mmCIF file of C-alpha atoms and ligand atoms in Angstrom:
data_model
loop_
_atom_site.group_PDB
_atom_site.id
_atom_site.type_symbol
_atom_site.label_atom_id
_atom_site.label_comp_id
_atom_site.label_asym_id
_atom_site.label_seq_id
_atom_site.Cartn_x
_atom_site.Cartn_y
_atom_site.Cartn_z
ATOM 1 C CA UNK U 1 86.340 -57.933 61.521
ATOM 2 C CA UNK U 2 87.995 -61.652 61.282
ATOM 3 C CA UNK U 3 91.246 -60.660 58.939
ATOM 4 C CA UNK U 4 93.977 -58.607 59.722
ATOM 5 C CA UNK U 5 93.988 -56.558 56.197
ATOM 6 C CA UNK U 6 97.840 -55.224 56.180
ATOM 7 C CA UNK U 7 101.165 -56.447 55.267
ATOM 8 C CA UNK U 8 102.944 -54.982 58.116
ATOM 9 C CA UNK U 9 102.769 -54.248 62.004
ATOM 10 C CA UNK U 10 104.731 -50.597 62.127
ATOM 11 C CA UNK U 11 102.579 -48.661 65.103
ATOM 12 C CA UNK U 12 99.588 -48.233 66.567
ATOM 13 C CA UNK U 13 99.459 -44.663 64.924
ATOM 14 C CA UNK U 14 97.731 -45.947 61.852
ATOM 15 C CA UNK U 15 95.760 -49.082 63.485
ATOM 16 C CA UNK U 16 92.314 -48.779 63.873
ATOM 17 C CA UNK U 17 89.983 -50.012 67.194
ATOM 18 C CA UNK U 18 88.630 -52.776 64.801
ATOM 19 C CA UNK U 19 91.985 -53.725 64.547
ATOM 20 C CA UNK U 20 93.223 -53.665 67.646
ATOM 21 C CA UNK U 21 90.050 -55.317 68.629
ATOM 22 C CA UNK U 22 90.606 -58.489 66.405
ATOM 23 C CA UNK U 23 94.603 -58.548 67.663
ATOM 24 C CA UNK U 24 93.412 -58.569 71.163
ATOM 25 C CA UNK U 25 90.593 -61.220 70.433
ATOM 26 C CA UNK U 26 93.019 -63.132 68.805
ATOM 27 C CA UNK U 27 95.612 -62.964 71.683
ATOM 28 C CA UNK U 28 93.339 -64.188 74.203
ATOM 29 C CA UNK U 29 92.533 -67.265 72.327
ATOM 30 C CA UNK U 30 96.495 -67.558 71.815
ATOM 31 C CA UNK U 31 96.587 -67.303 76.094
ATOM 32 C CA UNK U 32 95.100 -70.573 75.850
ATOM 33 C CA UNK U 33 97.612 -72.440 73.448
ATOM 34 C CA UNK U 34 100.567 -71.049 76.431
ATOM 35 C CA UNK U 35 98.388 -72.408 79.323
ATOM 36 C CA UNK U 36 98.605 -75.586 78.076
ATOM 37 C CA UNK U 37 100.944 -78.271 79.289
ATOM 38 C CA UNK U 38 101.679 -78.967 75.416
ATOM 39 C CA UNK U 39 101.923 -75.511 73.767
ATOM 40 C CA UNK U 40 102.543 -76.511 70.115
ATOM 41 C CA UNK U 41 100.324 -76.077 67.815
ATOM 42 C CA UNK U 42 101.002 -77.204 63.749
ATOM 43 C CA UNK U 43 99.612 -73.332 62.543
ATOM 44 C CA UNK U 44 102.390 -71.567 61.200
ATOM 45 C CA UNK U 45 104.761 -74.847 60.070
ATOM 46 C CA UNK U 46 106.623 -73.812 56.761
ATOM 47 C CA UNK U 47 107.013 -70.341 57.561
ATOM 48 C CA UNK U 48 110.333 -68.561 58.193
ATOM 49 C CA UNK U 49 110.580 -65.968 60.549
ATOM 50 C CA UNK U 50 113.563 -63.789 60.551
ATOM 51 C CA UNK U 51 114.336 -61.973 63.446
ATOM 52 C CA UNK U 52 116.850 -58.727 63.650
ATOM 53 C CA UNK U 53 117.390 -56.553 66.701
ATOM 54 C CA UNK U 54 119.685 -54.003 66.551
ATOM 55 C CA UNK U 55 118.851 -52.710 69.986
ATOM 56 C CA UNK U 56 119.771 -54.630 73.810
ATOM 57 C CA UNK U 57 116.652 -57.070 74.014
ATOM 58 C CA UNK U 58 115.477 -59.573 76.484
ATOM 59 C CA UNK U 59 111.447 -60.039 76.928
ATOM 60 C CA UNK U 60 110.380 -58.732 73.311
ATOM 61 C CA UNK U 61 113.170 -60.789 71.215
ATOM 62 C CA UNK U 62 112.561 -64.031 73.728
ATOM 63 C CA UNK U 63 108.692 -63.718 73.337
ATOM 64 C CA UNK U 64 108.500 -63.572 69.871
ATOM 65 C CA UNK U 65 110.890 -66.217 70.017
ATOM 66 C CA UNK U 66 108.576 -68.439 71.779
ATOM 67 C CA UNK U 67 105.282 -67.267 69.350
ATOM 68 C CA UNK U 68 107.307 -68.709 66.709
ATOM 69 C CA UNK U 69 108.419 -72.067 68.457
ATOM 70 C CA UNK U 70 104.855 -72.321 69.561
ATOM 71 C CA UNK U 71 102.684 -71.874 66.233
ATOM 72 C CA UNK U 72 105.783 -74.082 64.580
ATOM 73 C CA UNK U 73 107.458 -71.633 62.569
ATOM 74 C CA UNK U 74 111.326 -71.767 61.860
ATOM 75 C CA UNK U 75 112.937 -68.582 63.358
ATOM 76 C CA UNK U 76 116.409 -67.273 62.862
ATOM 77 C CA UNK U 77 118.134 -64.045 63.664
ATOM 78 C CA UNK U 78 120.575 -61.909 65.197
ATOM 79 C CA UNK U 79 120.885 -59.757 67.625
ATOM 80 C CA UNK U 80 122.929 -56.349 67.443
ATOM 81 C CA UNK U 81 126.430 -58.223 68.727
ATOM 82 C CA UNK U 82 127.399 -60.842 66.056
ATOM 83 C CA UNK U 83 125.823 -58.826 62.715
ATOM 84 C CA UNK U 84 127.024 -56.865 60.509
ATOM 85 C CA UNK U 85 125.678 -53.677 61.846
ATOM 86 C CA UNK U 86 129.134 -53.852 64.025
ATOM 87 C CA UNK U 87 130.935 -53.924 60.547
ATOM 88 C CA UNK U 88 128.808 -50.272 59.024
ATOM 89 C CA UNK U 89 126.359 -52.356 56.792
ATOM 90 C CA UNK U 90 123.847 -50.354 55.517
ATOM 91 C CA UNK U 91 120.442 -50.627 56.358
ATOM 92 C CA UNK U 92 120.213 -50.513 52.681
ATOM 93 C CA UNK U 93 121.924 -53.232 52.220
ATOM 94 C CA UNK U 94 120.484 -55.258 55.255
ATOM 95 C CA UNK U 95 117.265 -54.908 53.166
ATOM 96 C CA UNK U 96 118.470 -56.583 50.311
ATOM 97 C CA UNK U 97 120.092 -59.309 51.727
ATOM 98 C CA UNK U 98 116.312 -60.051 53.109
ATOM 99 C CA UNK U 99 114.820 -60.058 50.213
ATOM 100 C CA UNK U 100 116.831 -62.477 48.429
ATOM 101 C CA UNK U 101 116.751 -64.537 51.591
ATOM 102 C CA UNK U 102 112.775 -64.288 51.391
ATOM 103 C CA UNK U 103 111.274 -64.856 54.827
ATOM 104 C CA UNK U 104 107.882 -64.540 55.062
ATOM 105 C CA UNK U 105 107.843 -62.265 57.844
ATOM 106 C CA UNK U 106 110.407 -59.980 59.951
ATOM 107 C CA UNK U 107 110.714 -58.905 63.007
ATOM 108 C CA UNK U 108 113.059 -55.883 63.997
ATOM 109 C CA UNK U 109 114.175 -53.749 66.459
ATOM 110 C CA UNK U 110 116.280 -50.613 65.478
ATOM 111 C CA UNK U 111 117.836 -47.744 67.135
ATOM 112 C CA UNK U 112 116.269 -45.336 64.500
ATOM 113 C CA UNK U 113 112.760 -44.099 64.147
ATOM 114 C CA UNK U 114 111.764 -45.608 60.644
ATOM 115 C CA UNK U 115 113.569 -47.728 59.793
ATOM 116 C CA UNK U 116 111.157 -50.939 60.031
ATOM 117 C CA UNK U 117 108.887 -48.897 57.837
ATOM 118 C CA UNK U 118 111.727 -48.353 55.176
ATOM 119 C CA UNK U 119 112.264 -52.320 55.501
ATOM 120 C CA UNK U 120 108.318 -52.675 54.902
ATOM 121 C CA UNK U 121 108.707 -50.874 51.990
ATOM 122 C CA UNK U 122 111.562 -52.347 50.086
ATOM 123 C CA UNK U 123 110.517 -56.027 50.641
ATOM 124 C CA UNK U 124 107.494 -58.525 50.262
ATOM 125 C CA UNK U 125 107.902 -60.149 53.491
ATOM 126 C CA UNK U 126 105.909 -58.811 55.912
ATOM 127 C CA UNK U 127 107.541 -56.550 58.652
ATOM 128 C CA UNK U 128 106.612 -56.342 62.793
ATOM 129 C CA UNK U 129 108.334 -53.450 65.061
ATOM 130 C CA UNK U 130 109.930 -54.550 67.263
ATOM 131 C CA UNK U 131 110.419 -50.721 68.735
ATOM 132 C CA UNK U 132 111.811 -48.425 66.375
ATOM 133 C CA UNK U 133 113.952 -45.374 68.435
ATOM 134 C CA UNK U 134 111.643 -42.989 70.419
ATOM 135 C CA UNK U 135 108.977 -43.724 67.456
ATOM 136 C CA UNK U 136 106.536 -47.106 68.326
ATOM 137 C CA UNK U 137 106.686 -50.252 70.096
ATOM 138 C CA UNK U 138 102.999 -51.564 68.906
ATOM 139 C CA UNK U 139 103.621 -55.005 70.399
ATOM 140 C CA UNK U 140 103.988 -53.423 73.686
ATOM 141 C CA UNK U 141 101.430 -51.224 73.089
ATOM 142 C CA UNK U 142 98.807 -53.961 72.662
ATOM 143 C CA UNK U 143 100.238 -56.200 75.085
ATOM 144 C CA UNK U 144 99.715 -53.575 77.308
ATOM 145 C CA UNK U 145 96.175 -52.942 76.685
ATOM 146 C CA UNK U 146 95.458 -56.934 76.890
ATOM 147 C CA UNK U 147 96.788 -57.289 80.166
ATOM 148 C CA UNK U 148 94.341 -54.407 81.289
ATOM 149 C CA UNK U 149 91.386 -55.805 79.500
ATOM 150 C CA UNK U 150 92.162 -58.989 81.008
ATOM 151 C CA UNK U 151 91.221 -57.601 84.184
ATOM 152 C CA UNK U 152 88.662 -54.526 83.481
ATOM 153 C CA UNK U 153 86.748 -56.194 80.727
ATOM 154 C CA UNK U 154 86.820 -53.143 78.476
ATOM 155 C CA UNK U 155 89.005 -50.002 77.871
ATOM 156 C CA UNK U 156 86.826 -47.514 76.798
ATOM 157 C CA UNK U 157 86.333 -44.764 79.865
ATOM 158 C CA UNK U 158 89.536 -45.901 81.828
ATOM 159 C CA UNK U 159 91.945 -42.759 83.384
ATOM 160 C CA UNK U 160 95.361 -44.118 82.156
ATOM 161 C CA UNK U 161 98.237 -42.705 83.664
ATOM 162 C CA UNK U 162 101.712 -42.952 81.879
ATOM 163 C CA UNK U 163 104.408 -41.422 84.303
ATOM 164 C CA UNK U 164 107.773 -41.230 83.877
ATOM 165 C CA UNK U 165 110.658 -40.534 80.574
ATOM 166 C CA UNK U 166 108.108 -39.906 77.697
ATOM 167 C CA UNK U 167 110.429 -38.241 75.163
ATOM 168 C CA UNK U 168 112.944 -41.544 75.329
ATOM 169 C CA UNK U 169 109.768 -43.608 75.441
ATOM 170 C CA UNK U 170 108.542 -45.891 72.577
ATOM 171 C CA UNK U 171 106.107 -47.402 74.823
ATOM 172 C CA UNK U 172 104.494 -44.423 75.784
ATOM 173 C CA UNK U 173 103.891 -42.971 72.491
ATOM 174 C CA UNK U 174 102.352 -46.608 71.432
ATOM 175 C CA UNK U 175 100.423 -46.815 74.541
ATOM 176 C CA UNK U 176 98.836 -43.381 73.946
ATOM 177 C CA UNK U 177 97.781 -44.274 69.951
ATOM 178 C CA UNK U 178 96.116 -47.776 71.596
ATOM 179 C CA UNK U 179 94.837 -47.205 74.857
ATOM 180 C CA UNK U 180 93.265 -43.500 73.217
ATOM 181 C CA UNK U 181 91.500 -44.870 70.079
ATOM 182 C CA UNK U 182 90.339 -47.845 72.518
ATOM 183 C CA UNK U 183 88.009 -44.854 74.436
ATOM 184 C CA UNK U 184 90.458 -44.790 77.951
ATOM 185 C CA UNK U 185 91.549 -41.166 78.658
ATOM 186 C CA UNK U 186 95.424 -41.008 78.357
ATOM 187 C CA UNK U 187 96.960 -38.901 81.163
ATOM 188 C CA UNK U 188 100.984 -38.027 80.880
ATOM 189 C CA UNK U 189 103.185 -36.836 83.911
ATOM 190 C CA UNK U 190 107.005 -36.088 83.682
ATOM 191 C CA UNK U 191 109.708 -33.338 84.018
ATOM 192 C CA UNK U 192 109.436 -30.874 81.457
ATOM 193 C CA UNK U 193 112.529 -32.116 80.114
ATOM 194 C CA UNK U 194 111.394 -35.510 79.605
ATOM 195 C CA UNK U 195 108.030 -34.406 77.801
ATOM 196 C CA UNK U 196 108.233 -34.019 74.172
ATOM 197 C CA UNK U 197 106.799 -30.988 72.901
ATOM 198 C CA UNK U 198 103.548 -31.090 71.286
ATOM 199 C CA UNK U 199 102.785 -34.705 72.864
ATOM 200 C CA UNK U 200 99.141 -33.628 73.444
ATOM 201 C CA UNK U 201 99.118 -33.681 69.750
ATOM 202 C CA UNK U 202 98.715 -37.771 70.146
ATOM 203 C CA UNK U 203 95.895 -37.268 72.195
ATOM 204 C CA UNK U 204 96.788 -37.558 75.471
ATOM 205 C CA UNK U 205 96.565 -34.274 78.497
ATOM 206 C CA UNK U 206 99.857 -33.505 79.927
ATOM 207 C CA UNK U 207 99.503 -32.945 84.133
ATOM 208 C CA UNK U 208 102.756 -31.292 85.086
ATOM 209 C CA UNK U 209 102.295 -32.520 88.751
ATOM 210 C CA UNK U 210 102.514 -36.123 88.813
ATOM 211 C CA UNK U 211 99.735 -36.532 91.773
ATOM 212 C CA UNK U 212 96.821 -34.838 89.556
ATOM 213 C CA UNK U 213 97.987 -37.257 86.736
ATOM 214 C CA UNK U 214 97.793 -40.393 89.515
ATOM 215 C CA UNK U 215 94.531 -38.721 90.952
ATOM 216 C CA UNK U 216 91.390 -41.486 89.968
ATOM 217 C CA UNK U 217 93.507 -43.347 87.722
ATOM 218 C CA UNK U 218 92.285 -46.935 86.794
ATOM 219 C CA UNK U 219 95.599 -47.169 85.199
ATOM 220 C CA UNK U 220 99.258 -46.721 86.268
ATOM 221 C CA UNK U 221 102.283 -47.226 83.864
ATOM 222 C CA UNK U 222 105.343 -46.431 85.055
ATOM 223 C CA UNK U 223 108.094 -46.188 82.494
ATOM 224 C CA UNK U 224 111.793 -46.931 82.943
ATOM 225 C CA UNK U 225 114.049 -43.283 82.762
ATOM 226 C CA UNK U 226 115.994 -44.588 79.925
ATOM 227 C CA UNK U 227 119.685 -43.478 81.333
ATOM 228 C CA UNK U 228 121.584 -44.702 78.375
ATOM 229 C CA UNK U 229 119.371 -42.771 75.372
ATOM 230 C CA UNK U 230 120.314 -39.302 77.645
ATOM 231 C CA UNK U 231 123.641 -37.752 76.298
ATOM 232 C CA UNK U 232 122.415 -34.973 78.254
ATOM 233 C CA UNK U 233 121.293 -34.331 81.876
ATOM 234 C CA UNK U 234 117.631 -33.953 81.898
ATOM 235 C CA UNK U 235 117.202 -33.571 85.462
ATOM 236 C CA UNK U 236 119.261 -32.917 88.606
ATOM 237 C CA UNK U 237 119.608 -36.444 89.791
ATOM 238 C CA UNK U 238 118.173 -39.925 90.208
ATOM 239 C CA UNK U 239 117.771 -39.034 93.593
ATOM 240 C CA UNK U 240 115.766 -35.866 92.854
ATOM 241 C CA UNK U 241 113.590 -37.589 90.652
ATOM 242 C CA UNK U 242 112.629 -40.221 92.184
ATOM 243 C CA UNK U 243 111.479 -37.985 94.919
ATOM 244 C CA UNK U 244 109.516 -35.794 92.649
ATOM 245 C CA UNK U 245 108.519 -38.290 89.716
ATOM 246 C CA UNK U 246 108.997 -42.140 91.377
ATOM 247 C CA UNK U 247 105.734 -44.131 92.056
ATOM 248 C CA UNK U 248 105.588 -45.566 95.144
ATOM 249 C CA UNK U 249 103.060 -47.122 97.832
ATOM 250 C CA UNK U 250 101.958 -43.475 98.769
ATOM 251 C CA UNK U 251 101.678 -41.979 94.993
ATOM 252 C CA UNK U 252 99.968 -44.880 94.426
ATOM 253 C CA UNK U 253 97.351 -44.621 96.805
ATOM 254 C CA UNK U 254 95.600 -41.475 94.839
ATOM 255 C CA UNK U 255 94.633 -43.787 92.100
ATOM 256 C CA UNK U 256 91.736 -45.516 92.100
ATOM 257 C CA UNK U 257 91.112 -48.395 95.070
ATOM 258 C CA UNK U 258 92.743 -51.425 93.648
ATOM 259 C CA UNK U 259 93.912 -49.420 90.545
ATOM 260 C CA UNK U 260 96.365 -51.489 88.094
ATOM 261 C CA UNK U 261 99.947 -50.846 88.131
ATOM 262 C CA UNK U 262 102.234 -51.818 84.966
ATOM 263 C CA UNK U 263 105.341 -51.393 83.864
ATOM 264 C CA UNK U 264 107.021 -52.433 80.412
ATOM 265 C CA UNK U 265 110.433 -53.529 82.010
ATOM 266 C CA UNK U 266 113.513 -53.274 82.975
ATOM 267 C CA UNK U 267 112.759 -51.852 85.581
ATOM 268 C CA UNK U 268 114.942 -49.234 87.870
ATOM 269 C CA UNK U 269 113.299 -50.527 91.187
ATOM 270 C CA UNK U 270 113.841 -47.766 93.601
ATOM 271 C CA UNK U 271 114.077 -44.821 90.855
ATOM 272 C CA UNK U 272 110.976 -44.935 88.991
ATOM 273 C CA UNK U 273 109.137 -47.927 91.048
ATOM 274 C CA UNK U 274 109.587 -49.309 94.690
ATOM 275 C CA UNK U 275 109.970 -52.665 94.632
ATOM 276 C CA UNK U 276 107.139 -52.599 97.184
ATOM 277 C CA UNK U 277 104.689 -52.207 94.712
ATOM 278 C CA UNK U 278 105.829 -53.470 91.800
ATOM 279 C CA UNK U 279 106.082 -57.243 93.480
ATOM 280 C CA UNK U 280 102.567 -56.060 95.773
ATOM 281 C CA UNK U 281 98.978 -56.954 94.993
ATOM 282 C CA UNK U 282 97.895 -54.209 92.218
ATOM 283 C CA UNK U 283 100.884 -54.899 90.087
ATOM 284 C CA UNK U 284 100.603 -56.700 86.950
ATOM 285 C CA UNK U 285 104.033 -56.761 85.665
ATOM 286 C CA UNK U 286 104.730 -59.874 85.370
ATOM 287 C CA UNK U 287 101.318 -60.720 84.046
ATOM 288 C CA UNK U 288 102.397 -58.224 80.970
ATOM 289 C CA UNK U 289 105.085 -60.921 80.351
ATOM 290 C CA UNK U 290 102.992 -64.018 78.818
ATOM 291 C CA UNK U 291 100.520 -61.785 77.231
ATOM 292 C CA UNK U 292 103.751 -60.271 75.128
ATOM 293 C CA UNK U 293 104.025 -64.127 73.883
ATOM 294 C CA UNK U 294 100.157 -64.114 72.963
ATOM 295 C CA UNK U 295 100.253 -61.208 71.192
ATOM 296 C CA UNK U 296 102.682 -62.122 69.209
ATOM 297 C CA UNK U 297 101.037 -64.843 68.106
ATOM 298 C CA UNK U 298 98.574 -63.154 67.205
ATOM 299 C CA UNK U 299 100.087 -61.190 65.071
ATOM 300 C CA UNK U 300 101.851 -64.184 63.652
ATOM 301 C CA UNK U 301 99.055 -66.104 62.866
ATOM 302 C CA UNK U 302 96.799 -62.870 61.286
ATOM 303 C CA UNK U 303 99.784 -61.753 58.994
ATOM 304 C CA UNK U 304 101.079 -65.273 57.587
ATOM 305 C CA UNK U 305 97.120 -66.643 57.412
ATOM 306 C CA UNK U 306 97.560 -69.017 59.629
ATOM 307 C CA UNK U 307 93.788 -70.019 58.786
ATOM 308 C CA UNK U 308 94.780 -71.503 55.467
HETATM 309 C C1 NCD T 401 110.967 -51.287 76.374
HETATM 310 C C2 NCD T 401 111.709 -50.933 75.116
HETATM 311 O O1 NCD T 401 112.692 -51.551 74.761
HETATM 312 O O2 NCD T 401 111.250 -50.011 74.470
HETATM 313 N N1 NCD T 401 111.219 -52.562 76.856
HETATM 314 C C3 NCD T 401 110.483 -53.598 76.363
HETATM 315 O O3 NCD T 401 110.380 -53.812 75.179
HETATM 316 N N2 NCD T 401 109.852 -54.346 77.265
HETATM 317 C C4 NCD T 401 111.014 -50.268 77.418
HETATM 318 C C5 NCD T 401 112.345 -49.880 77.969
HETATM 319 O O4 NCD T 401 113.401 -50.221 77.453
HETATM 320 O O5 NCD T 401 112.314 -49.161 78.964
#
């Protein structure tokens, strides 16, 4: 596969491994460009890039900041202070204010599930989630799996382990489409109350206790316990489950020698992670970081044929 045959980025749910494949190929040739004292490149000069996040954002809006700046395309955009989501604008209308504006691609993050794909619908431009509610955050998704293939070579037959608040979690649901159709075997562990129900639907095996999920694992993603999505308590205390749920030095040890730890970010250091092993030897989280800006180049450059 050489051409990335869709309009729109909207999850890893409907990608196939081909896909992903060519993203991934196409992101490590984009790790390159960033290595580089000069990281410019001419590619994508002409294009508009409109960016809208309606959600708190600091690596995903910056990074696809920077995959613009770097392939030369003119970005704009606001964030979810300063538009006119604060003043009730419809979503509706949103939309067609874009189209009339005509950029040739969008980026957005939303507090509801769907709505990016309800955006890809209604105009030409081409549309990348940004994260989308509980639903997808594909960019994450894949950046996660290139930061792991980085270092393993392949995917296929890995034990990944995603611990932590799954039913808040974008990342986890995008991590289980990618890293499963990839060939790795996608392990969940959480409090009942922070599992959505039928999640083994998505292909992944649920462990209740969080050391038979860490057991072998070549994998480790710990995800942040997303405090301000919970209008409810879903567990006792921080305290409580950090002792029962929070990786640390010790949890981590049942994983594989050497095993690779991630983490999307923010991070809760002491809640979810010690900071004794996110800043020691088998983390990659700040690895994750760049690879966000080369895969969103990639994606970039494959939707606005940056080859012509
Ligand atoms: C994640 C998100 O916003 O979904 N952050 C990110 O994009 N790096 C994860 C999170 O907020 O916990």
């Amino acid at each position: 596969m050489s051409e990335l045959k869709r309009k729109d980025i909207l999850g890893l749910e409907e990608m196939s491994a081909d896909e992903m494949e060519l993203i991934l190929d196409t992101a490590q040739s984009m790790r390159e460009i960033i290595d580089r004292p000069i990281k410019q490149v001419p590619t994508l000069r002409g294009k508009g890039i409109l960016s809208l996040f309606y959600e708190s954002s600091t690596r995903t809006k910056i990074s696809f900041d920077l995959a613009a700046r770097y392939l030369s395309a003119g970005s704009v955009g606001v964030a979810k202070a300063g538009s006119s989501l604060d003043k009730g604008e419809s979503l509706r209308d949103t939309v067609r204010n874009v189209e009339v504006m005509g950029p040739e691609l969008v980026v957005m993050r939303h507090p509801s599930g769907g709505a990016p794909h309800y955006l890809a619908k209604n105009v030409d431009s081409s549309v990348i989630n940004a994260g989308d509610g509980y639903h997808e955050h594909p960019t994450q998704g894949l950046l996660d799996m290139l930061s792991v293939r980085q270092k393993t070579g392949t995917l296929e037959g890995l034990k990944v382990a995603i611990i932590g608040d799954i039913f808040h979690s974008r990342v986890a649901r995008s991590d289980i489409w990618g890293f499963g159709r990839m060939g790795s075997e996608v392990v969940v562990s959480a409090p009942t109350t922070l599992l959505p129900p039928n999640i083994e639907e998505t292909g992944c095996r649920v462990e209740p206790r969080v050391e038979d999920a860490l057991k072998d694992a070549d994998v480790v993603c710990v995800l942040r316990l997303q405090l301000e999505r919970q209008k409810q308590s879903f567990f006792p205390s921080v305290r409580e489950y950090h002792a029962l749920y929070g990786i640390d030095a010790r949890r981590l040890a049942l994983a594989k020698p050497g095993a690779i730890l991630m983490h999307p970010g923010p991070m809760n250091r002491g809640v979810e992670i010690t900071s004794d092993i996110a800043d020691g030897p088998q983390s990659i989280i700040l690895e994750q970081v760049p690879n966000g800006v080369a895969v969103r180049m990639a994606l970039l450059y494959l939707l606005l044929g940056g080859g012509e």
